[in-house]
Coordinates of C-alpha atoms in Angstrom, one line a residue:
Chain A
M102 CA 119.5 92.3 56.4
T103 CA 119.3 91.4 60.0
H104 CA 119.7 93.7 62.9
F105 CA 119.1 93.1 66.6
S106 CA 120.4 95.2 69.3
P107 CA 121.0 93.2 72.5
A108 CA 121.7 96.5 74.3
A109 CA 118.3 97.9 73.4
C110 CA 116.7 94.6 74.5
V111 CA 118.3 95.0 77.9
D112 CA 117.3 98.6 78.0
Y113 CA 113.7 97.7 77.4
F114 CA 114.0 95.0 80.1
F115 CA 114.9 97.6 82.7
N116 CA 112.4 100.2 81.3
Y117 CA 110.3 101.6 84.2
F118 CA 107.2 101.9 82.0
L119 CA 107.4 98.2 81.2
M120 CA 108.2 97.2 84.8
K121 CA 105.0 99.0 86.0
G122 CA 103.2 96.9 83.5
V123 CA 104.6 93.8 85.2
L124 CA 103.0 95.0 88.5
V125 CA 99.7 95.4 86.7
T126 CA 100.0 91.9 85.4
I127 CA 100.7 90.5 88.8
G128 CA 97.8 92.5 90.3
L129 CA 95.4 91.3 87.7
T130 CA 96.5 87.7 88.2
A131 CA 96.2 87.9 92.0
A132 CA 92.8 89.5 91.9
G133 CA 91.7 87.0 89.3
V134 CA 92.8 84.1 91.5
V135 CA 91.2 85.4 94.7
G136 CA 88.0 86.5 93.0
G137 CA 87.9 83.4 90.9
L138 CA 88.4 81.1 93.9
I139 CA 85.7 82.7 96.0
L140 CA 83.2 82.7 93.1
G141 CA 84.4 79.3 92.0
M142 CA 83.8 77.8 95.4
G143 CA 80.3 79.2 95.4
I144 CA 79.6 77.8 91.9
A145 CA 81.1 74.4 93.0
L146 CA 78.9 74.3 96.0
M147 CA 75.9 75.1 93.9
R148 CA 76.9 72.4 91.4
M149 CA 77.2 69.8 94.2
S150 CA 73.9 70.8 95.8
S151 CA 70.8 68.7 95.4
N152 CA 68.7 71.8 94.6
P153 CA 67.9 71.6 90.8
V154 CA 67.8 75.4 90.4
L155 CA 71.2 76.0 91.9
G156 CA 72.7 72.9 90.2
G157 CA 71.2 74.0 86.9
F158 CA 72.5 77.5 87.2
A159 CA 76.0 76.3 88.1
R160 CA 76.1 73.9 85.2
F161 CA 75.0 76.7 82.8
Y162 CA 77.6 79.1 84.2
I163 CA 80.4 76.6 83.8
W164 CA 79.3 75.6 80.3
F165 CA 79.1 79.2 79.1
F166 CA 82.3 80.6 80.5
R167 CA 84.4 77.5 79.6
G168 CA 82.8 77.4 76.2
T169 CA 83.7 80.8 75.0
P170 CA 87.1 82.5 74.6
L171 CA 88.3 84.8 77.3
L172 CA 89.0 87.3 74.6
I173 CA 85.3 87.6 73.5
Q174 CA 84.2 87.8 77.1
L175 CA 86.6 90.7 77.8
V176 CA 85.6 92.5 74.6
V177 CA 81.8 92.1 75.3
I178 CA 82.2 93.4 78.8
Y179 CA 84.2 96.4 77.7
S180 CA 82.7 97.3 74.4
G181 CA 79.4 95.5 74.2
L182 CA 77.7 96.0 77.6
P183 CA 77.7 99.8 77.3
Q184 CA 75.1 99.4 74.6
L185 CA 72.9 98.0 77.4
G186 CA 73.8 100.9 79.7
I187 CA 76.4 98.8 81.7
K188 CA 79.6 100.7 81.7
F189 CA 82.7 99.9 83.9
G190 CA 86.2 101.4 84.0
V191 CA 88.9 99.6 82.0
I192 CA 90.5 97.8 85.0
T193 CA 87.1 96.8 86.4
C194 CA 86.2 95.3 83.0
A195 CA 89.4 93.3 83.0
L196 CA 88.9 92.1 86.6
V197 CA 85.3 91.2 86.0
G198 CA 86.1 89.3 82.9
L199 CA 89.1 87.4 84.4
T200 CA 87.2 86.6 87.6
L201 CA 84.1 85.3 85.8
N202 CA 86.2 83.2 83.4
E203 CA 88.6 81.8 86.1
A204 CA 85.7 80.9 88.4
A205 CA 84.3 78.5 85.8
Y206 CA 87.5 76.6 85.7
L207 CA 88.2 76.8 89.4
A208 CA 84.7 75.5 90.1
E209 CA 85.5 72.3 88.4
I210 CA 88.8 72.0 90.2
V211 CA 87.2 72.6 93.6
R212 CA 84.4 70.1 92.8
S213 CA 86.8 67.4 91.8
G214 CA 89.0 68.1 94.9
F215 CA 86.0 67.5 97.1
M216 CA 84.8 64.4 95.2
A217 CA 88.2 62.9 95.5
V218 CA 88.2 62.8 99.3
S219 CA 87.3 59.2 100.0
A220 CA 83.8 58.4 101.3
G221 CA 85.4 56.5 104.2
Q222 CA 86.5 59.8 105.7
R223 CA 82.9 61.1 105.8
E224 CA 81.8 57.8 107.3
A225 CA 84.4 57.9 110.0
A226 CA 83.2 61.5 110.8
W227 CA 79.6 60.3 110.9
A228 CA 80.5 57.4 113.1
L229 CA 82.2 59.8 115.5
S230 CA 79.0 62.0 115.5
L231 CA 81.1 65.0 114.4
P232 CA 78.9 68.1 113.6
R233 CA 78.6 68.8 109.9
W234 CA 80.6 72.0 109.9
V235 CA 83.4 70.3 111.8
T236 CA 83.5 67.5 109.3
F237 CA 83.6 70.0 106.5
R238 CA 86.2 72.4 108.0
R239 CA 88.5 69.9 109.7
I240 CA 88.2 66.7 107.7
T241 CA 86.9 67.3 104.1
L242 CA 88.3 70.8 103.3
P243 CA 91.9 70.2 104.3
Q244 CA 92.1 67.0 102.3
A245 CA 90.3 68.5 99.3
F246 CA 92.6 71.5 99.4
R247 CA 95.7 69.3 99.2
L248 CA 94.3 67.5 96.2
M249 CA 93.4 70.8 94.5
I250 CA 96.9 72.4 94.7
P251 CA 98.4 70.9 91.5
P252 CA 95.5 71.8 89.2
L253 CA 95.0 75.1 91.0
G254 CA 98.7 75.9 90.4
N255 CA 98.3 75.0 86.8
S256 CA 95.3 77.3 86.5
I257 CA 97.3 80.2 88.0
N258 CA 100.0 79.6 85.5
S259 CA 97.4 79.9 82.8
L260 CA 95.9 83.0 84.3
L261 CA 99.3 84.8 84.4
K262 CA 99.6 84.4 80.6
A263 CA 95.9 85.0 79.9
T264 CA 96.1 88.5 81.4
S265 CA 97.9 89.5 78.2
L266 CA 94.5 89.4 76.5
A267 CA 93.5 92.4 78.6
S268 CA 95.7 94.4 76.3
V269 CA 93.0 94.2 73.7
I270 CA 90.7 96.3 75.9
S271 CA 93.6 98.7 76.6
V272 CA 94.6 97.6 80.1
E273 CA 98.2 98.7 80.5
E274 CA 99.8 95.5 81.5
I275 CA 102.9 93.9 80.0
M276 CA 101.5 93.2 76.6
R277 CA 99.9 96.6 76.1
R278 CA 102.9 98.5 77.3
S279 CA 105.1 96.4 75.1
D280 CA 102.9 97.4 72.1
M281 CA 103.2 101.1 73.2
L282 CA 107.0 100.9 73.5
M283 CA 107.3 99.1 70.2
Q284 CA 105.5 102.0 68.4
E285 CA 108.1 104.5 69.6
H286 CA 111.1 103.1 67.8
F287 CA 109.8 99.9 66.1
Q288 CA 112.4 97.7 67.8
I289 CA 109.9 94.9 67.7
L290 CA 112.0 91.9 68.6
E291 CA 113.9 93.7 71.3
V292 CA 110.7 94.9 73.0
Y293 CA 108.8 91.6 72.9
A294 CA 111.9 89.7 73.9
A295 CA 112.0 91.7 77.1
A296 CA 108.3 91.1 77.6
T297 CA 108.7 87.4 77.0
A298 CA 111.5 87.4 79.6
Y299 CA 109.2 88.9 82.2
Y300 CA 106.4 86.3 81.5
L301 CA 109.0 83.6 81.9
I302 CA 110.2 85.0 85.1
L303 CA 106.7 85.3 86.5
T304 CA 105.6 81.8 85.5
S305 CA 108.9 80.3 86.8
V306 CA 108.6 82.0 90.1
W307 CA 105.1 80.7 90.4
D308 CA 106.3 77.1 89.6
V309 CA 108.8 77.3 92.5
V310 CA 106.1 78.6 94.8
Q311 CA 103.7 75.9 93.7
R312 CA 106.2 73.1 94.3
R313 CA 106.9 74.5 97.7
L314 CA 103.2 74.6 98.5
E315 CA 102.7 71.0 97.3
R316 CA 105.6 69.8 99.4
H317 CA 104.5 71.7 102.5
F318 CA 101.0 70.3 102.4
S319 CA 102.0 66.8 101.6
R320 CA 104.5 66.5 104.4
S321 CA 101.8 65.6 107.0
T322 CA 100.5 62.8 104.8
A323 CA 104.0 61.3 104.5
T324 CA 104.3 57.6 104.4
R325 CA 107.0 55.5 105.9
S326 CA 110.2 55.3 103.9
P327 CA 111.1 51.7 102.8
R328 CA 114.1 51.9 105.1
A329 CA 112.0 52.8 108.1
A330 CA 109.6 49.9 107.4
A331 CA 112.5 47.5 107.4
R332 CA 113.7 48.5 110.8
A333 CA 112.0 46.8 113.7
P334 CA 109.8 49.3 115.6
S335 CA 111.2 50.1 119.0
P336 CA 109.2 51.8 121.8
Q337 CA 110.3 55.3 122.4
V338 CA 110.8 56.6 125.9
G339 CA 109.5 60.1 126.5
L340 CA 106.4 61.1 124.5
E341 CA 106.4 64.1 122.2
V342 CA 102.9 65.3 122.3
N343 CA 102.6 68.3 120.1
A344 CA 98.9 68.1 119.0
Chain B
M205 CA 61.3 60.0 126.8
T206 CA 60.8 56.5 127.9
T207 CA 60.1 54.0 125.2
D208 CA 57.8 51.1 126.0
I209 CA 60.1 48.6 124.6
D210 CA 58.2 45.5 125.8
G211 CA 54.9 46.8 124.4
D212 CA 53.1 45.7 127.5
G213 CA 52.0 49.3 128.3
G214 CA 53.3 49.3 131.8
T215 CA 56.4 50.1 133.8
H216 CA 58.5 47.4 135.3
P217 CA 62.0 47.0 136.7
G218 CA 63.6 46.1 133.4
M219 CA 62.0 49.0 131.6
H220 CA 65.1 51.2 131.7
E221 CA 67.4 48.3 131.0
A222 CA 66.9 48.6 127.3
P223 CA 68.8 46.1 125.2
A224 CA 71.8 47.5 123.5
V225 CA 70.4 46.9 120.0
R226 CA 67.0 45.9 118.9
M227 CA 66.1 45.5 115.2
E228 CA 62.6 44.6 114.2
A229 CA 61.5 43.5 110.7
V230 CA 64.3 45.6 109.2
Y231 CA 64.6 45.8 105.4
K232 CA 67.1 47.6 103.2
Y233 CA 66.9 47.8 99.5
Y234 CA 69.4 49.0 96.9
G235 CA 67.0 49.6 94.0
E236 CA 65.7 46.1 93.1
F237 CA 68.2 44.3 95.3
T238 CA 67.2 43.4 98.9
A239 CA 70.3 43.8 101.1
L240 CA 68.5 43.2 104.4
N241 CA 65.5 40.9 104.4
E242 CA 63.3 41.0 107.5
I243 CA 66.0 41.3 110.1
D244 CA 65.1 40.6 113.7
L245 CA 67.9 40.9 116.1
R246 CA 68.3 41.7 119.8
V247 CA 71.6 42.3 121.5
E248 CA 71.8 42.7 125.3
R249 CA 74.2 44.9 127.1
G250 CA 77.6 43.3 127.4
E251 CA 76.9 40.7 124.7
K252 CA 79.5 40.0 122.1
I253 CA 78.0 39.1 118.8
V254 CA 79.9 37.9 115.8
I255 CA 78.2 38.2 112.4
C256 CA 79.4 35.9 109.7
G257 CA 78.4 34.6 106.4
P258 CA 79.3 34.5 102.7
S259 CA 80.1 37.7 100.8
G260 CA 77.1 39.8 99.9
S261 CA 75.0 38.4 102.7
G262 CA 74.3 41.8 104.2
K263 CA 76.6 41.6 107.3
S264 CA 78.2 45.0 106.8
T265 CA 74.9 46.5 105.8
L266 CA 73.4 45.3 109.0
I267 CA 75.9 47.0 111.3
R268 CA 76.1 50.1 109.2
C269 CA 72.4 50.5 109.6
I270 CA 72.8 50.5 113.4
N271 CA 74.6 53.8 113.5
H272 CA 72.9 55.2 110.4
I273 CA 75.9 55.1 108.1
E274 CA 73.3 53.3 105.9
K275 CA 69.6 54.2 106.3
H276 CA 67.2 51.3 106.7
D277 CA 64.1 51.4 104.5
Q278 CA 61.6 49.5 106.6
G279 CA 61.3 48.3 110.2
L280 CA 62.5 49.6 113.5
I281 CA 65.9 50.0 115.0
Y282 CA 66.5 50.9 118.7
V283 CA 69.9 51.5 120.1
N284 CA 70.0 51.7 123.9
G285 CA 66.3 52.4 123.9
V286 CA 66.5 55.3 121.4
E287 CA 64.7 54.9 118.2
L288 CA 66.7 55.3 115.1
D289 CA 64.4 57.5 113.0
D290 CA 65.1 60.5 110.8
Q291 CA 65.4 62.9 113.7
R292 CA 68.9 64.5 113.8
K293 CA 69.0 64.5 117.6
N294 CA 68.3 60.7 117.8
I295 CA 70.8 59.9 115.1
D296 CA 73.5 62.0 116.9
A297 CA 72.7 60.5 120.3
I298 CA 73.0 57.0 118.9
R299 CA 76.3 57.8 117.1
R300 CA 77.7 59.3 120.3
D301 CA 77.0 56.0 122.1
T302 CA 78.3 53.7 119.3
G303 CA 81.9 53.5 118.1
M304 CA 82.7 52.1 114.7
V305 CA 85.9 50.5 113.4
F306 CA 86.2 50.2 109.6
Q307 CA 88.0 47.7 107.4
S308 CA 89.9 50.5 105.8
F309 CA 90.7 52.2 109.1
N310 CA 89.5 55.6 107.8
L311 CA 91.9 57.6 110.0
F312 CA 92.2 61.2 109.1
P313 CA 95.5 61.3 107.2
H314 CA 96.3 65.0 107.7
M315 CA 96.2 64.7 111.5
T316 CA 98.5 63.0 114.0
T317 CA 97.3 60.0 116.0
L318 CA 96.6 62.2 119.0
E319 CA 94.8 64.8 116.9
N320 CA 92.7 62.0 115.4
C321 CA 91.6 60.9 118.9
I322 CA 90.9 64.3 120.5
L323 CA 88.8 65.8 117.7
A324 CA 85.6 64.1 118.7
P325 CA 85.7 64.6 122.5
M326 CA 86.5 68.2 121.9
T327 CA 83.9 69.0 119.3
V328 CA 81.1 66.6 120.3
N329 CA 81.5 66.7 124.1
G330 CA 83.0 70.2 124.4
M331 CA 85.9 68.8 126.3
A332 CA 88.9 71.0 127.0
K333 CA 92.0 70.2 125.0
Q334 CA 94.1 68.9 127.9
E335 CA 91.4 66.7 129.2
A336 CA 90.8 65.3 125.7
K337 CA 94.5 64.6 125.4
D338 CA 94.6 62.7 128.7
I339 CA 91.7 60.6 127.7
A340 CA 93.3 60.0 124.3
M341 CA 96.6 58.9 125.9
H342 CA 94.7 56.6 128.2
F343 CA 93.1 54.8 125.3
L344 CA 96.2 54.9 123.2
T345 CA 98.0 53.2 126.1
K346 CA 95.2 50.7 126.3
V347 CA 95.7 49.7 122.7
R348 CA 99.5 49.7 123.4
I349 CA 100.7 52.5 121.1
P350 CA 101.2 55.5 123.3
D351 CA 104.5 56.2 121.6
Q352 CA 102.9 56.8 118.2
A353 CA 100.9 59.7 119.5
S354 CA 102.6 62.3 117.3
K355 CA 103.0 60.2 114.2
F356 CA 100.8 60.5 111.1
P357 CA 98.7 57.6 110.0
G358 CA 100.8 57.2 106.9
Q359 CA 103.8 56.5 109.1
L360 CA 102.2 53.6 110.9
S361 CA 101.7 50.0 109.9
G362 CA 98.3 48.7 109.2
G363 CA 97.9 47.0 112.6
Q364 CA 99.0 50.2 114.3
Q365 CA 96.5 52.2 112.3
Q366 CA 93.7 49.9 113.1
R367 CA 94.5 50.1 116.8
V368 CA 94.6 53.9 116.6
A369 CA 91.2 53.6 115.0
I370 CA 89.9 51.6 117.9
A371 CA 91.3 54.1 120.4
R372 CA 89.8 56.9 118.4
A373 CA 86.4 55.3 118.7
L374 CA 86.8 54.6 122.4
C375 CA 87.6 58.2 123.2
L376 CA 83.9 59.1 123.1
Q377 CA 83.4 56.3 125.6
P378 CA 80.7 54.5 123.6
K379 CA 78.5 51.8 125.1
I380 CA 78.5 49.7 121.9
M381 CA 81.4 49.0 119.6
L382 CA 80.7 48.0 116.0
F383 CA 83.5 46.3 114.0
D384 CA 83.2 46.0 110.2
E385 CA 85.7 43.4 109.1
P386 CA 88.4 45.1 111.2
T387 CA 91.2 42.7 110.2
S388 CA 90.3 41.9 106.6
A389 CA 92.8 44.4 105.2
L390 CA 95.7 43.4 107.4
D391 CA 98.7 41.1 107.1
P392 CA 98.3 37.9 109.1
E393 CA 100.9 39.1 111.6
M394 CA 99.1 42.3 112.3
V395 CA 95.7 40.5 112.6
K396 CA 96.8 39.1 115.9
E397 CA 97.7 42.4 117.5
V398 CA 94.3 43.8 116.6
L399 CA 92.4 40.7 117.7
E400 CA 94.2 40.8 121.0
T401 CA 93.1 44.4 121.5
M402 CA 89.5 43.5 120.7
K403 CA 89.6 40.5 123.1
K404 CA 90.8 42.8 125.9
L405 CA 87.8 45.1 125.1
A406 CA 85.5 42.2 125.2
E407 CA 86.8 41.0 128.6
E408 CA 86.1 44.4 130.0
G409 CA 82.5 44.1 129.3
M410 CA 82.0 46.2 126.1
T411 CA 78.9 45.4 124.0
M412 CA 80.4 44.4 120.7
L413 CA 79.0 43.6 117.2
C414 CA 81.7 42.3 115.0
V415 CA 81.5 41.3 111.3
T416 CA 84.5 39.1 110.8
H417 CA 85.9 36.1 109.1
E418 CA 88.2 35.3 112.0
M419 CA 86.5 32.2 113.3
G420 CA 89.1 31.6 116.0
F421 CA 88.3 34.9 117.5
A422 CA 84.6 34.1 117.2
R423 CA 85.0 30.9 119.0
E424 CA 86.9 32.5 121.9
V425 CA 85.1 35.7 122.3
A426 CA 81.6 35.6 121.0
D427 CA 78.5 35.0 123.1
R428 CA 76.5 34.4 120.0
I429 CA 77.2 33.8 116.3
V430 CA 74.7 35.3 113.9
F431 CA 74.9 33.6 110.5
M432 CA 73.6 35.5 107.5
N433 CA 73.0 34.7 103.9
E434 CA 71.4 36.7 101.1
G435 CA 70.2 39.4 103.5
K436 CA 68.5 37.0 106.0
I437 CA 69.6 35.8 109.4
L438 CA 69.6 32.0 109.0
E439 CA 70.9 31.0 112.4
Q440 CA 71.8 32.4 115.8
A441 CA 73.6 30.2 118.2
A442 CA 76.4 30.0 120.8
P443 CA 79.7 29.3 119.2
E444 CA 79.8 25.8 120.6
D445 CA 76.5 25.0 118.9
F446 CA 77.1 26.9 115.7
F447 CA 80.5 25.4 114.9
N448 CA 79.7 21.8 116.0
R449 CA 76.0 21.5 115.2
P450 CA 75.0 24.0 112.5
T451 CA 71.3 23.6 111.7
S452 CA 71.1 25.2 108.2
E453 CA 72.5 23.7 105.0
R454 CA 74.1 27.0 104.0
A455 CA 75.9 27.2 107.3
K456 CA 77.2 23.7 107.0
T457 CA 78.6 24.5 103.5
F458 CA 80.1 27.8 104.8
L459 CA 81.8 26.1 107.7
D460 CA 83.2 23.4 105.5
Q461 CA 84.9 26.0 103.4
I462 CA 86.3 27.9 106.4
I463 CA 87.5 25.1 108.7
R464 CA 89.5 22.8 106.6

């Protein structure tokens, strides 16, 4: 016997309790990205440094947090650390767990972005006697950032979905609130269909934003179109100088 | 700090007229491989040197050691009287006075032509933006592409990009220009426009060291040809003498292959 109530599904979709959970999911994702990026950059710099202590620590960090499931990390932070006297609030636990985990992946993305900027760029900067911080901020970083956008975008997509694991430590985001709603009337498929719809909306919106970002940042490295190359170049009267 | 470049312990009229480049017993190793083998070279101000030789002879390594893009392992290098040691201030001073043009242009792709040119004068010499723009436009006009000022490198042809690269190097008003195979990555048609630009620079008295395979250019412009092979300088001679009466066997073989 099958029964599914599309009306109930729609009701759950517009349920305020669930919608507040969506906000929590978004908040967790945003915090995870920002925290993960800051920490990840730090780890990446350590990884790329010639100092063996820093490099070793960075390599260990990345190995550990990429080598264990996010779920275990969250559970240990929430339920295990109190045994050592370290106790955080629920949301803090989630933020710490997500940030530490995300940083490990972002560190590798940041590092590969920097390594992909061609050596010739650095050599040109040296030949121009540009100060080191100018080379980093004006030459290397902008180019590395452009290269990082696709894998970074992919990472954010993953993080949006990974926040659902915080439900296990009772953070009231989409998944947890769906569980709670489900236990009221046991309309399992209806509740989770609504939750699924929200995840799809969030990831799809992010996809659009990511594509916009990619396009925006690649516009300045645009190459000539084949048609433009075929046309003979003609000198333009009147200079537009908008540097 | 005055360096006693002649080693005679005294002062004399020519003391502050240091040669543009002076390399003494310079060696460079990559592991077991000797890239530069006892290089002795002296370039006077205003001289135009063309360095040529077979692949792997160390030509690029030699000029890349002059502005410390590569670090030499043994020997002494002086640029305009300043010793190229490990001191940051010496390295920076030398790099300010030498401009380099690369085979792969190495323009900054996320900046316009003009932005590429004004970055160094503004950050190295602390120049104001408008003044830097004026200087940049002066040199862009000199290399005959002022109309491409607001284009991005990706929108320019190879020949245009290389001319922008030359203008960019000139914006710091260096005393020496180093060219590392500037036309090797260009279509034959574009080679001409870049060589014309370099010729103009030469005529105006710039000290130039140029690694190139363009023997026509070498004949016309060079004061001296430096022929290298396997990390050593085998011959140095005026173009007339080098092309018509090469003294080393290796040079003869090399020239046979180049000039049909």
